[in-house]
Short mmCIF file of C-alpha atoms in Angstrom, two decimals:
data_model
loop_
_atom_site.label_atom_id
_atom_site.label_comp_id
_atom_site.label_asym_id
_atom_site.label_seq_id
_atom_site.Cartn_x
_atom_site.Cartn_y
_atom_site.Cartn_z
CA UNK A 1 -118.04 -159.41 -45.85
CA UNK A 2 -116.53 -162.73 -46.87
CA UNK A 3 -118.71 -165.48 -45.80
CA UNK A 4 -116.94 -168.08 -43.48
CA UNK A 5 -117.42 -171.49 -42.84
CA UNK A 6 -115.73 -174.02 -40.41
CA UNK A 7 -114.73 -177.81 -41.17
CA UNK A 8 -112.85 -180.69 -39.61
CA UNK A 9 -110.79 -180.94 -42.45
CA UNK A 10 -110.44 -179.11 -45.80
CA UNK A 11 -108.81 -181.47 -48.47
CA UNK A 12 -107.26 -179.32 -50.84
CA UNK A 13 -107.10 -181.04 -54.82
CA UNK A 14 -109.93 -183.43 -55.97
CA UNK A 15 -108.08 -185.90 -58.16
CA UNK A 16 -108.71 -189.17 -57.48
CA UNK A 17 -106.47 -189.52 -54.19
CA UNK A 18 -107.90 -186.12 -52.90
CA UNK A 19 -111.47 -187.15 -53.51
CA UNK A 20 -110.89 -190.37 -51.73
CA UNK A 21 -109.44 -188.57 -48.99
CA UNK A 22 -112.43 -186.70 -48.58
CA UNK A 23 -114.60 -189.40 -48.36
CA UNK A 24 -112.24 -191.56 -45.96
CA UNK A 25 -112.12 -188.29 -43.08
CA UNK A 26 -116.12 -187.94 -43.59
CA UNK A 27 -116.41 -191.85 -43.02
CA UNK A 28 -114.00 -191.64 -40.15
CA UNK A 29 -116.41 -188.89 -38.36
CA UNK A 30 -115.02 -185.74 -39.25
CA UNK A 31 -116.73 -182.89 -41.29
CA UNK A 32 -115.22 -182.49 -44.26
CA UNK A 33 -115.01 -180.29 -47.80
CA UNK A 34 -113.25 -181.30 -50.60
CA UNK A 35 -111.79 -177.78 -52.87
CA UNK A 36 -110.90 -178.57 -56.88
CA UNK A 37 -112.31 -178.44 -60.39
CA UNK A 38 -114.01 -180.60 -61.74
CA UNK A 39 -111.58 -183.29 -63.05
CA UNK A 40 -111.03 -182.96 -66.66
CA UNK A 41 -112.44 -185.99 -68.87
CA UNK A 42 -110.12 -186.09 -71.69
CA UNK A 43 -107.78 -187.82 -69.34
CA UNK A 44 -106.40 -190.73 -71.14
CA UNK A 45 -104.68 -192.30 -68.40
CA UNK A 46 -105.62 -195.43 -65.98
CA UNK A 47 -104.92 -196.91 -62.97
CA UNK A 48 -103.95 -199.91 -61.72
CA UNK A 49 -105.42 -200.58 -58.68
CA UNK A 50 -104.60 -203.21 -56.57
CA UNK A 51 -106.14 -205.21 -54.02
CA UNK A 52 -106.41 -203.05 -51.07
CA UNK A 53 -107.10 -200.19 -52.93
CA UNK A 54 -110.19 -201.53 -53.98
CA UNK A 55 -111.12 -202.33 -51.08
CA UNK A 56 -111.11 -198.93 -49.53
CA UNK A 57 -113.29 -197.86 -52.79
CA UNK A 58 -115.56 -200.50 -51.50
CA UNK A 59 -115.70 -199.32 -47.91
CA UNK A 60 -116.78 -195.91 -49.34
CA UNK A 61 -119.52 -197.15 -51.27
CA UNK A 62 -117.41 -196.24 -54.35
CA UNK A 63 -116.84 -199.31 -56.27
CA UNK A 64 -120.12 -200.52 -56.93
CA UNK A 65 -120.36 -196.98 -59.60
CA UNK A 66 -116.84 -198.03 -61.07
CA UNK A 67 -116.52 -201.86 -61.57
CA UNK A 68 -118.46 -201.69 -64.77
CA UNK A 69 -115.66 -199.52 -66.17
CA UNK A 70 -113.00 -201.83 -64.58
CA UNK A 71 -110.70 -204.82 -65.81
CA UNK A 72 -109.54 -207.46 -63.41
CA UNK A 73 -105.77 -207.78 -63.28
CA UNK A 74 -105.16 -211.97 -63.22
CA UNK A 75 -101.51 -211.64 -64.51
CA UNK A 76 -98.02 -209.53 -64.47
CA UNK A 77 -96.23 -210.69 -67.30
CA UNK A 78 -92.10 -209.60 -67.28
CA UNK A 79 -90.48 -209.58 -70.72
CA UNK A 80 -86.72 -209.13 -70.96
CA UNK A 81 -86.61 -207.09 -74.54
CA UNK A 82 -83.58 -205.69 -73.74
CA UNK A 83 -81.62 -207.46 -76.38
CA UNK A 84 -78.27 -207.71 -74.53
CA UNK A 85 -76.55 -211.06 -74.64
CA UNK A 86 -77.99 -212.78 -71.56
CA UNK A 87 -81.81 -212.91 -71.80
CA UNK A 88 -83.56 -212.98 -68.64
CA UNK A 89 -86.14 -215.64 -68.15
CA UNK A 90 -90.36 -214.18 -69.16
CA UNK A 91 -91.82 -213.97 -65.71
CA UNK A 92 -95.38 -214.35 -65.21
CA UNK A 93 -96.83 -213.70 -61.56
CA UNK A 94 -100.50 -215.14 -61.51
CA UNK A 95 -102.79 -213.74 -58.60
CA UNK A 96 -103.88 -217.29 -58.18
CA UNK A 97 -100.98 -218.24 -56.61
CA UNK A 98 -101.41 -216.23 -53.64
CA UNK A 99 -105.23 -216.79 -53.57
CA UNK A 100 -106.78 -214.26 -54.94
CA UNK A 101 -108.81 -213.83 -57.84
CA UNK A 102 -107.16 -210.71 -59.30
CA UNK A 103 -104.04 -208.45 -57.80
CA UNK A 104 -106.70 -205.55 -58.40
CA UNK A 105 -108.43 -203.51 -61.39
CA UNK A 106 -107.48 -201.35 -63.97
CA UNK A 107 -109.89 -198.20 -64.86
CA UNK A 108 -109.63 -195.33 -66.38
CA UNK A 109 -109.08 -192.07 -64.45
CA UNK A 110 -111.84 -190.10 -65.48
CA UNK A 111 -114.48 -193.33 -64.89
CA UNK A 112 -112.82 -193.55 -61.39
CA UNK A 113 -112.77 -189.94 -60.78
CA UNK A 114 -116.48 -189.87 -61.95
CA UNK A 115 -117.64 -192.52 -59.88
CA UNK A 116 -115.46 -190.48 -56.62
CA UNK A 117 -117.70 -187.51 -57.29
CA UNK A 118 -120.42 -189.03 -57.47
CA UNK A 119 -120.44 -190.55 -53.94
CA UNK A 120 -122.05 -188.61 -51.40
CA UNK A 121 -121.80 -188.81 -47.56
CA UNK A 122 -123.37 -186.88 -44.64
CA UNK A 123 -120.05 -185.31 -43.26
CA UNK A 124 -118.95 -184.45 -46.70
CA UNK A 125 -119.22 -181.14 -48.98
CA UNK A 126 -118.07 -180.35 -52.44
CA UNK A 127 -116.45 -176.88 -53.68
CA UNK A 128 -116.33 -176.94 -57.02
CA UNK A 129 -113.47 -173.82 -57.07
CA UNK A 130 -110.39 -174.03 -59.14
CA UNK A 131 -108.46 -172.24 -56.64
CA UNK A 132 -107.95 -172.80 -52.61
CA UNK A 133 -105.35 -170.17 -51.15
CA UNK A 134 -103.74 -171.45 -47.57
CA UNK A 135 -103.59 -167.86 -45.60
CA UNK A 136 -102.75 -168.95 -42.14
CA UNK A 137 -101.32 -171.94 -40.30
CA UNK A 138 -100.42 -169.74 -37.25
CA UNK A 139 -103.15 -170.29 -34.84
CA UNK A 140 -105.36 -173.72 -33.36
CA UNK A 141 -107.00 -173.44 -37.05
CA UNK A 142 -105.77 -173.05 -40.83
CA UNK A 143 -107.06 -170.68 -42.52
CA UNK A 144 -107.92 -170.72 -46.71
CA UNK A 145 -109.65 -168.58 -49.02
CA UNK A 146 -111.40 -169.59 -52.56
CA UNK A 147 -111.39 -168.04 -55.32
CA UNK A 148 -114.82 -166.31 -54.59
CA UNK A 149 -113.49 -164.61 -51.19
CA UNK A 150 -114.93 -167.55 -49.02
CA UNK A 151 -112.87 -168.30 -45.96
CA UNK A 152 -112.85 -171.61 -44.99
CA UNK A 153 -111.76 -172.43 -41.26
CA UNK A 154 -109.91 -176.07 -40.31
CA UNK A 155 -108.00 -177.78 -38.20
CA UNK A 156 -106.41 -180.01 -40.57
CA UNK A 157 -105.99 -179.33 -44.44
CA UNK A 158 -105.06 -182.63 -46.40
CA UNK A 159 -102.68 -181.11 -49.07
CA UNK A 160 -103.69 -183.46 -52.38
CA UNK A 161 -103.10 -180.23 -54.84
CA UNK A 162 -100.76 -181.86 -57.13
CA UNK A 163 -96.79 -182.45 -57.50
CA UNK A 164 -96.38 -178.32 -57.40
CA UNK A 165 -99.06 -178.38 -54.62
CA UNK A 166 -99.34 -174.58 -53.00
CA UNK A 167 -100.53 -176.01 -49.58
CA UNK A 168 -97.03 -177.45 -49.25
CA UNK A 169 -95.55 -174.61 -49.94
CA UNK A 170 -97.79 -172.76 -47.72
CA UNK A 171 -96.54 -175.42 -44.77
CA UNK A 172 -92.95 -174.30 -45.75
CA UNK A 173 -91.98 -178.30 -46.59
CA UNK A 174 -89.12 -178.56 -49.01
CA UNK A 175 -88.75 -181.41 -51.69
CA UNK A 176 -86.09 -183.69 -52.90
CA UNK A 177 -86.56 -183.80 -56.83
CA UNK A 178 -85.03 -185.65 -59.89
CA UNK A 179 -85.89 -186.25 -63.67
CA UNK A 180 -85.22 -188.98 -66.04
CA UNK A 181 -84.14 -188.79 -69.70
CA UNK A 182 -87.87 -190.41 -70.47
CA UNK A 183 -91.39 -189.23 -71.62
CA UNK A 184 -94.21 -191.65 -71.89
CA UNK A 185 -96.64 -192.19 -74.31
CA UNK A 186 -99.97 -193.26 -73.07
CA UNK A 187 -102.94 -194.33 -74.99
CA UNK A 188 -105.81 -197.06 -75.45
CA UNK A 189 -106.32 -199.24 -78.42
CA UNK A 190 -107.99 -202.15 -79.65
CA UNK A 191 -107.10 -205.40 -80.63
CA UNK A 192 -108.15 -209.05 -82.15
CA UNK A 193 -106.92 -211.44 -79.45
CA UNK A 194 -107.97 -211.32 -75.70
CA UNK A 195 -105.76 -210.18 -72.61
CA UNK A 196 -106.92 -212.83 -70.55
CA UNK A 197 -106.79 -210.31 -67.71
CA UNK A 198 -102.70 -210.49 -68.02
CA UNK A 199 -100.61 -207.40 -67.91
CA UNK A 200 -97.53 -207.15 -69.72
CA UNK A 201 -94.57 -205.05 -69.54
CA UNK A 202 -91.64 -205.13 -72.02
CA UNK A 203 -88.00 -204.36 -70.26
CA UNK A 204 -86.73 -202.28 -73.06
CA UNK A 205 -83.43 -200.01 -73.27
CA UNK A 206 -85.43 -196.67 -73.02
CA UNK A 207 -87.46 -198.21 -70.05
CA UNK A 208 -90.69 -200.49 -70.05
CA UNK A 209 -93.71 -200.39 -72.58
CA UNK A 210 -96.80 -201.56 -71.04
CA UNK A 211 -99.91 -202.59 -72.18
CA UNK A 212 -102.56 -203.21 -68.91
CA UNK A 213 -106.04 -204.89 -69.63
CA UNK A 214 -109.04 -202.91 -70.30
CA UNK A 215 -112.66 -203.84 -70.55
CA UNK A 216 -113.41 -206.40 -73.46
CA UNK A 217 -110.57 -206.73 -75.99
CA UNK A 218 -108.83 -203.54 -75.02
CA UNK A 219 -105.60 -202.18 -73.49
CA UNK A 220 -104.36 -199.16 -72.15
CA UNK A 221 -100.85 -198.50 -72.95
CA UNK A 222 -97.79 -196.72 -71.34
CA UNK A 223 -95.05 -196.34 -73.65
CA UNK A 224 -91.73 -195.19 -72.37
CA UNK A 225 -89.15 -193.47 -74.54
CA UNK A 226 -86.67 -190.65 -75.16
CA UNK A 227 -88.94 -187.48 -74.81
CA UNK A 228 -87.99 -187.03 -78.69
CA UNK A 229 -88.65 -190.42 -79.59
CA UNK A 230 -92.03 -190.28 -77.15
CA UNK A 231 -93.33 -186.92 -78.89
CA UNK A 232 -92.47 -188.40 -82.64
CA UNK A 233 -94.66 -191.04 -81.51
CA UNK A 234 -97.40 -189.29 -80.55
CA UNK A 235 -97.55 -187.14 -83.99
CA UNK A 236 -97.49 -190.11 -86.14
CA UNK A 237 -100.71 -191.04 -87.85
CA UNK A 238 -102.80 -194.12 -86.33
CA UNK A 239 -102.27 -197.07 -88.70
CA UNK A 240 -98.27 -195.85 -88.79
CA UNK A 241 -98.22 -195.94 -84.94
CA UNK A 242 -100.33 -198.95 -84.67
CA UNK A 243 -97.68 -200.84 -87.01
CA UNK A 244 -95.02 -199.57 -84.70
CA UNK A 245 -96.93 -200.84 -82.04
CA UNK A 246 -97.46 -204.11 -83.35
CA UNK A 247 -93.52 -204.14 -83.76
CA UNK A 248 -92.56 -204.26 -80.43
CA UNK A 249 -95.60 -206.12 -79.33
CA UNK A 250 -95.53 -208.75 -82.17
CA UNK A 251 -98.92 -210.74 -82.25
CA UNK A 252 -99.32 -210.70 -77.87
CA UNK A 253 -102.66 -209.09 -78.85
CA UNK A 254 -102.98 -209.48 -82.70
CA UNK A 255 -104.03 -206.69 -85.00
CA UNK A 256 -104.01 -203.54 -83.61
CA UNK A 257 -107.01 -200.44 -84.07
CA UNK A 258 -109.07 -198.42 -82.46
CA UNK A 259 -106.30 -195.76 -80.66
CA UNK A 260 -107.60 -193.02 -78.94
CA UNK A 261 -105.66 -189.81 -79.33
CA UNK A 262 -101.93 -190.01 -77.60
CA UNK A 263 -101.13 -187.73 -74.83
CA UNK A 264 -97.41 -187.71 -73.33
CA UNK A 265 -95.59 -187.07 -70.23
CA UNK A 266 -92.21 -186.35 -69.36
CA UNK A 267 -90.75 -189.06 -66.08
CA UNK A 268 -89.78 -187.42 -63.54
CA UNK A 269 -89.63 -187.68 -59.24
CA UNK A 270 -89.85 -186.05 -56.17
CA UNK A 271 -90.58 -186.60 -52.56
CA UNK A 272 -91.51 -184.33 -49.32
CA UNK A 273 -89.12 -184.33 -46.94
CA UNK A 274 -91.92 -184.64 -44.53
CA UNK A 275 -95.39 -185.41 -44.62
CA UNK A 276 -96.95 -183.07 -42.41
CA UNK A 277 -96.34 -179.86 -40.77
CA UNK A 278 -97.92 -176.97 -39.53
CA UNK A 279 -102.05 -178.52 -39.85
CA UNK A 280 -101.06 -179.66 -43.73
CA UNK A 281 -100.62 -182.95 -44.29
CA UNK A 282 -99.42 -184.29 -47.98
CA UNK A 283 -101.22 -186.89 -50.01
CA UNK A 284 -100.65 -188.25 -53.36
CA UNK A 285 -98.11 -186.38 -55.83
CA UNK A 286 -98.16 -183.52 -53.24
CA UNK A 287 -96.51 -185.88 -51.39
CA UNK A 288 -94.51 -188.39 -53.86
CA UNK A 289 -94.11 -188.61 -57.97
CA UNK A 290 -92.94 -191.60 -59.35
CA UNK A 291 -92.67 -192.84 -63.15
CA UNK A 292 -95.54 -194.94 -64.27
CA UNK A 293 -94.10 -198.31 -63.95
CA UNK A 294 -95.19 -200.60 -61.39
CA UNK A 295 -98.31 -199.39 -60.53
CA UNK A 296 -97.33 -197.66 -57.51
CA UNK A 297 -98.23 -194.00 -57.47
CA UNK A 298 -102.17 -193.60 -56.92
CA UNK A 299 -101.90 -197.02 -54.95
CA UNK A 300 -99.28 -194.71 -52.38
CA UNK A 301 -101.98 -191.91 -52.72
CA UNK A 302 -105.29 -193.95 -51.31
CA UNK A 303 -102.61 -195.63 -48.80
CA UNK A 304 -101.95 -192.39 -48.09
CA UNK A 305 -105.62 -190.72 -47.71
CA UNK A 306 -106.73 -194.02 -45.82
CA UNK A 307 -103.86 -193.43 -43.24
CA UNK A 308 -104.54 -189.61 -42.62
CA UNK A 309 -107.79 -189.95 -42.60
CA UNK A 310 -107.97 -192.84 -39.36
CA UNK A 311 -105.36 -191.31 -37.90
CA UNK A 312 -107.43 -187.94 -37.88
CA UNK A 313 -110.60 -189.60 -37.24
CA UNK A 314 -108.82 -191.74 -34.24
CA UNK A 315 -107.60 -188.11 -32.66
CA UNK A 316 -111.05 -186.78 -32.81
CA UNK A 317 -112.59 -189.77 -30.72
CA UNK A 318 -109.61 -189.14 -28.25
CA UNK A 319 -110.39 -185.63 -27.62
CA UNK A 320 -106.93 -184.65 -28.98
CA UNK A 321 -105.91 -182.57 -31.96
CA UNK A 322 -107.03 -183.50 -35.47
CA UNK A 323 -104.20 -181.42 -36.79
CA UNK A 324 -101.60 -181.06 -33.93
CA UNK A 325 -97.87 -182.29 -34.06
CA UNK A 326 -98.19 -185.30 -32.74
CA UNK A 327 -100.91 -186.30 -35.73
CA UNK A 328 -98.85 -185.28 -38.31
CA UNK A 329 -95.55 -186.95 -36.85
CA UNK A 330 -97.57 -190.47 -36.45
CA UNK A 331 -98.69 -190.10 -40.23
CA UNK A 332 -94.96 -189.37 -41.49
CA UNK A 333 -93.39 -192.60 -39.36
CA UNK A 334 -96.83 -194.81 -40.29
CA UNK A 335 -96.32 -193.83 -44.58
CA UNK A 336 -92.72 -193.24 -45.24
CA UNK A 337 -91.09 -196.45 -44.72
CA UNK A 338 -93.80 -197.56 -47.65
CA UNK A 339 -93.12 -194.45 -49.74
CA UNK A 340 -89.35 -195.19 -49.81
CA UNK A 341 -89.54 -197.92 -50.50
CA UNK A 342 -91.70 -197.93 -53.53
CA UNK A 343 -89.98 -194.91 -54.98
CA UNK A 344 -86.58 -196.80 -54.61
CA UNK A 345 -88.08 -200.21 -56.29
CA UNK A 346 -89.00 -197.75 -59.32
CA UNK A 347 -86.40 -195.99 -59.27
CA UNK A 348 -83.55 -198.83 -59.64
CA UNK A 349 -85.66 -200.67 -61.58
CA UNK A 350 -85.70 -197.82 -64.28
CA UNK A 351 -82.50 -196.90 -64.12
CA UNK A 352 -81.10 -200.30 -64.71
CA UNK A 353 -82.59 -200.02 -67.98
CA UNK A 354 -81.04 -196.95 -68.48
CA UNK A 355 -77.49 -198.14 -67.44
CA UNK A 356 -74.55 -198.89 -70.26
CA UNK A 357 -73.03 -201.11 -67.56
CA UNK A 358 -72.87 -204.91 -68.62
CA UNK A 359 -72.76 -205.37 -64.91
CA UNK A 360 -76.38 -203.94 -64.10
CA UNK A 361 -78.23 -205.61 -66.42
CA UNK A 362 -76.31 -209.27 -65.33
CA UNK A 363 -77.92 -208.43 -61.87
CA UNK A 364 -81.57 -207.83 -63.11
CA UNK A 365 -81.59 -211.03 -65.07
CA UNK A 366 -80.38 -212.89 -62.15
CA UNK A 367 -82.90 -211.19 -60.05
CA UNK A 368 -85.78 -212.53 -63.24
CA UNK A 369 -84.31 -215.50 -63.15
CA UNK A 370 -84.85 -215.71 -59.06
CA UNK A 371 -88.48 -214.91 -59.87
CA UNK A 372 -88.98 -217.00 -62.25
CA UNK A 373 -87.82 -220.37 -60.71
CA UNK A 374 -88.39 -219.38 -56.99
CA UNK A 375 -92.28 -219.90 -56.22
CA UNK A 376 -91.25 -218.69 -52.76
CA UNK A 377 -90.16 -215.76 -53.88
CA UNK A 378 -92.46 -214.83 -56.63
CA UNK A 379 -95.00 -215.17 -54.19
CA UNK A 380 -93.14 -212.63 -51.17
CA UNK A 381 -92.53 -210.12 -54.29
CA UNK A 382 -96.88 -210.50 -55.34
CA UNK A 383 -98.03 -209.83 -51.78
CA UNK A 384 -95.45 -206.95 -50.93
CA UNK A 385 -96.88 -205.45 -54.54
CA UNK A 386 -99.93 -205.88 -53.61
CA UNK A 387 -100.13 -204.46 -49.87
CA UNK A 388 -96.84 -203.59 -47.98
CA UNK A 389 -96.53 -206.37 -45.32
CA UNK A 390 -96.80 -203.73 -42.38
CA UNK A 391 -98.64 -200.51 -41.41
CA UNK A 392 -101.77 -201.50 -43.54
CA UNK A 393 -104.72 -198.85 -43.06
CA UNK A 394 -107.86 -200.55 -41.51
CA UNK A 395 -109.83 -198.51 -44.69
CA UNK A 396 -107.69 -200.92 -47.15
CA UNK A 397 -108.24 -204.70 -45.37
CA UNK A 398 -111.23 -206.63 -47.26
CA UNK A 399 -115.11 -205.72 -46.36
CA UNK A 400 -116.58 -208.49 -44.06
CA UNK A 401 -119.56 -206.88 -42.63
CA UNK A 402 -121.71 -204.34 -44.02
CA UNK A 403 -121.20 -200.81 -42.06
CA UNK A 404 -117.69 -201.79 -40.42
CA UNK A 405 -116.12 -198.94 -38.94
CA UNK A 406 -111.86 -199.02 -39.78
CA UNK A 407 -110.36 -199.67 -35.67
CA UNK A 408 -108.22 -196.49 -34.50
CA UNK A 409 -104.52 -197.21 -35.06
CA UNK A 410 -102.08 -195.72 -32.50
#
């Protein structure tokens, strides 16, 4: 007989937004598993993290195990390399300028995902199961099985299971999709001169190439191309791609070295076209995929885990439904205004580099140009980047006193 055990909540995926998730509902009171592998440490990629998302790794006693691994971010440089007739003014937003000492941190994904894992709470277990089948939303409980016959018993399953995520599925919640004519190439390499904690990213007719500070004189690097042009890239020897490199990049860094091996991934997008239904409620690429540029998708993902996870924890104090309609409808109105907006932002902002028409790329330099002279401005676009200006999750506000439960929101 299949053993059976019952939770608060079952988060489903244990990437980094999943694993946060996890520890948010177990924070917020509720008894909680977390269901994934083990996340795979050849992972080249990083993540940008801004302000408030650092702050909720702080409220769950994360940070302190990732920081060492961590570079601040004290600058967004913009670089019109476009080469059309009409340059647009370099923009530099400083996180001085709004007062604060960095917009957030840069890490790598398996040093963040390391430090998730290995943050325990109380309220919390880890499955380590590469499989976690939904088998009933029918009744006052969900219903999942692993992939050694255990049945796991819920009332609310936080879907973070990927961009093809099953749960969803399961919950019968379509998707709007798209793709772009784009791969990127994503790496980390060495260099001679220091980042001085500045980001830049190059505005280039195939889309942006990015190069976000690492630890010491480091740099972690998102390349955007043609998928032939990305994957030609990625098969070229070191000191041939480091010259490339250094081509587009001139001497921003100085001499190049030290790349670790290139991985690519083809751009693409998609969005639920809702959030939660039937006890399953979508975070991270379960619930939105957006091209690397911006530093916007894991951001959305721990906006999104913080929100379910007070909301959830806020139902259980009230005596109502963790996973009931009402739940689920209060966590689609409190995330998607933020969600569409973001993916739009991305989403013109890429294309525009894509366009052929003169008119398009007039309208982004004016809109540099804005940024660059207005201080008004630059500083309404930094704080909006950093934290949307409404709806912010108690989990992601700054740390004032040690043991401070998030307030309920309505």
């Amino acid at each position: 007989m299949a053993m059976e055990t019952v939770f608060d909540v079952a988060v489903v995926g244990a990437g980094p937004a999943g694993l946060a998730a996890g520890l948010a509902c177990a924070e917020s009171g509720l008894r909680t598993i977390v269901i994934g592998p083990r996340s795979d440490p050849r992972d080249g990629r990083s993540a940008a993290l801004m302000d408030g998302s650092v702050n909720l790794l702080k409220r769950l006693s994360v940070w302190d195990k990732a920081a060492s691994a961590a570079a601040p971010l004290q600058g967004i440089r913009l670089i019109d390399a476009t080469g059309g007739l009409v340059r647009a003014p370099e923009v530099l937003f400083e996180a001085a300028e709004i007062g604060l000492g960095a917009f957030g941190h840069n890490i790598p994904n398996s040093a963040l995902t390391a430090a998730l894992e290995a943050t325990s709470h109380p309220l919390l277990t880890r499955l380590i199961d590469p499989r976690a089948t939904v088998s009933d939303l029918a009744g006052s409980e969900a219903v999942l099985s692993t992939s050694t016959s255990e049945v796991i018993r819920c009332r609310l399953i936080v879907a973070a299971d990927g961009r093809e995520s099953p749960a969803r599925a399961a919950a019968g919640i379509s998707t709007t999709n798209w793709s772009y004519p784009q791969a990127a190439v994503v790496a980390t390499f060495a260099h001679t001169r220091p980042h001085r904690g500045i980001s830049t990213e190059l505005h280039r007719p195939m889309g942006p190439l990015t190069v976000v500070p690492a630890p010491g004189n480091t740099s972690n690097l998102v390349w955007v191309e043609s998928p032939e042009e990305a994957q030609r890239l990625a098969d070229l020897d070191d000191n041939s791609f480091g010259r490339e490199l250094s081509a587009h990049i001139g001497d921003l860094l100085g001499a190049v070295s030290g790349l670790t091996p290139r991985r690519t991934f083809p751009l693409s997008g998609r969005t639920a076209d809702v959030l939660g239904r039937s006890r399953v409620a979508l975070v991270g690429e379960a619930a939105h995929v957006i091209p690397p540029i911006g530093a916007q998708g894991l951001n959305l993902g721990f906006r999104d885990a913080a929100t379910i996870a007070e909301l959830a924890g806020a139902a259980r104090r009230a005596g109502t439904d963790i996973g009931g309609d009402e739940v689920l409808a209060n966590y689609d109105r409190l995330r998607r205004r933020d969600i569409a907006s973001r993916v739009f932002a991305v989403d013109v902002l890429n294309r525009s580099l894509l366009s052929s028409i003169p008119g398009v790329h007039l309208a982004r330099g004016f809109g540099l140009f804005a940024l660059a002279t207005s201080r008004r401005l630059r500083a309404r676009v930094m704080r909006e980047g950093v934290m949307p200006g409404s709806d912010v999750p108690e989990f992601m506000r700054p740390l004032h006193r040690s043991g401070e439960i998030p307030a309920a929101r309505a």
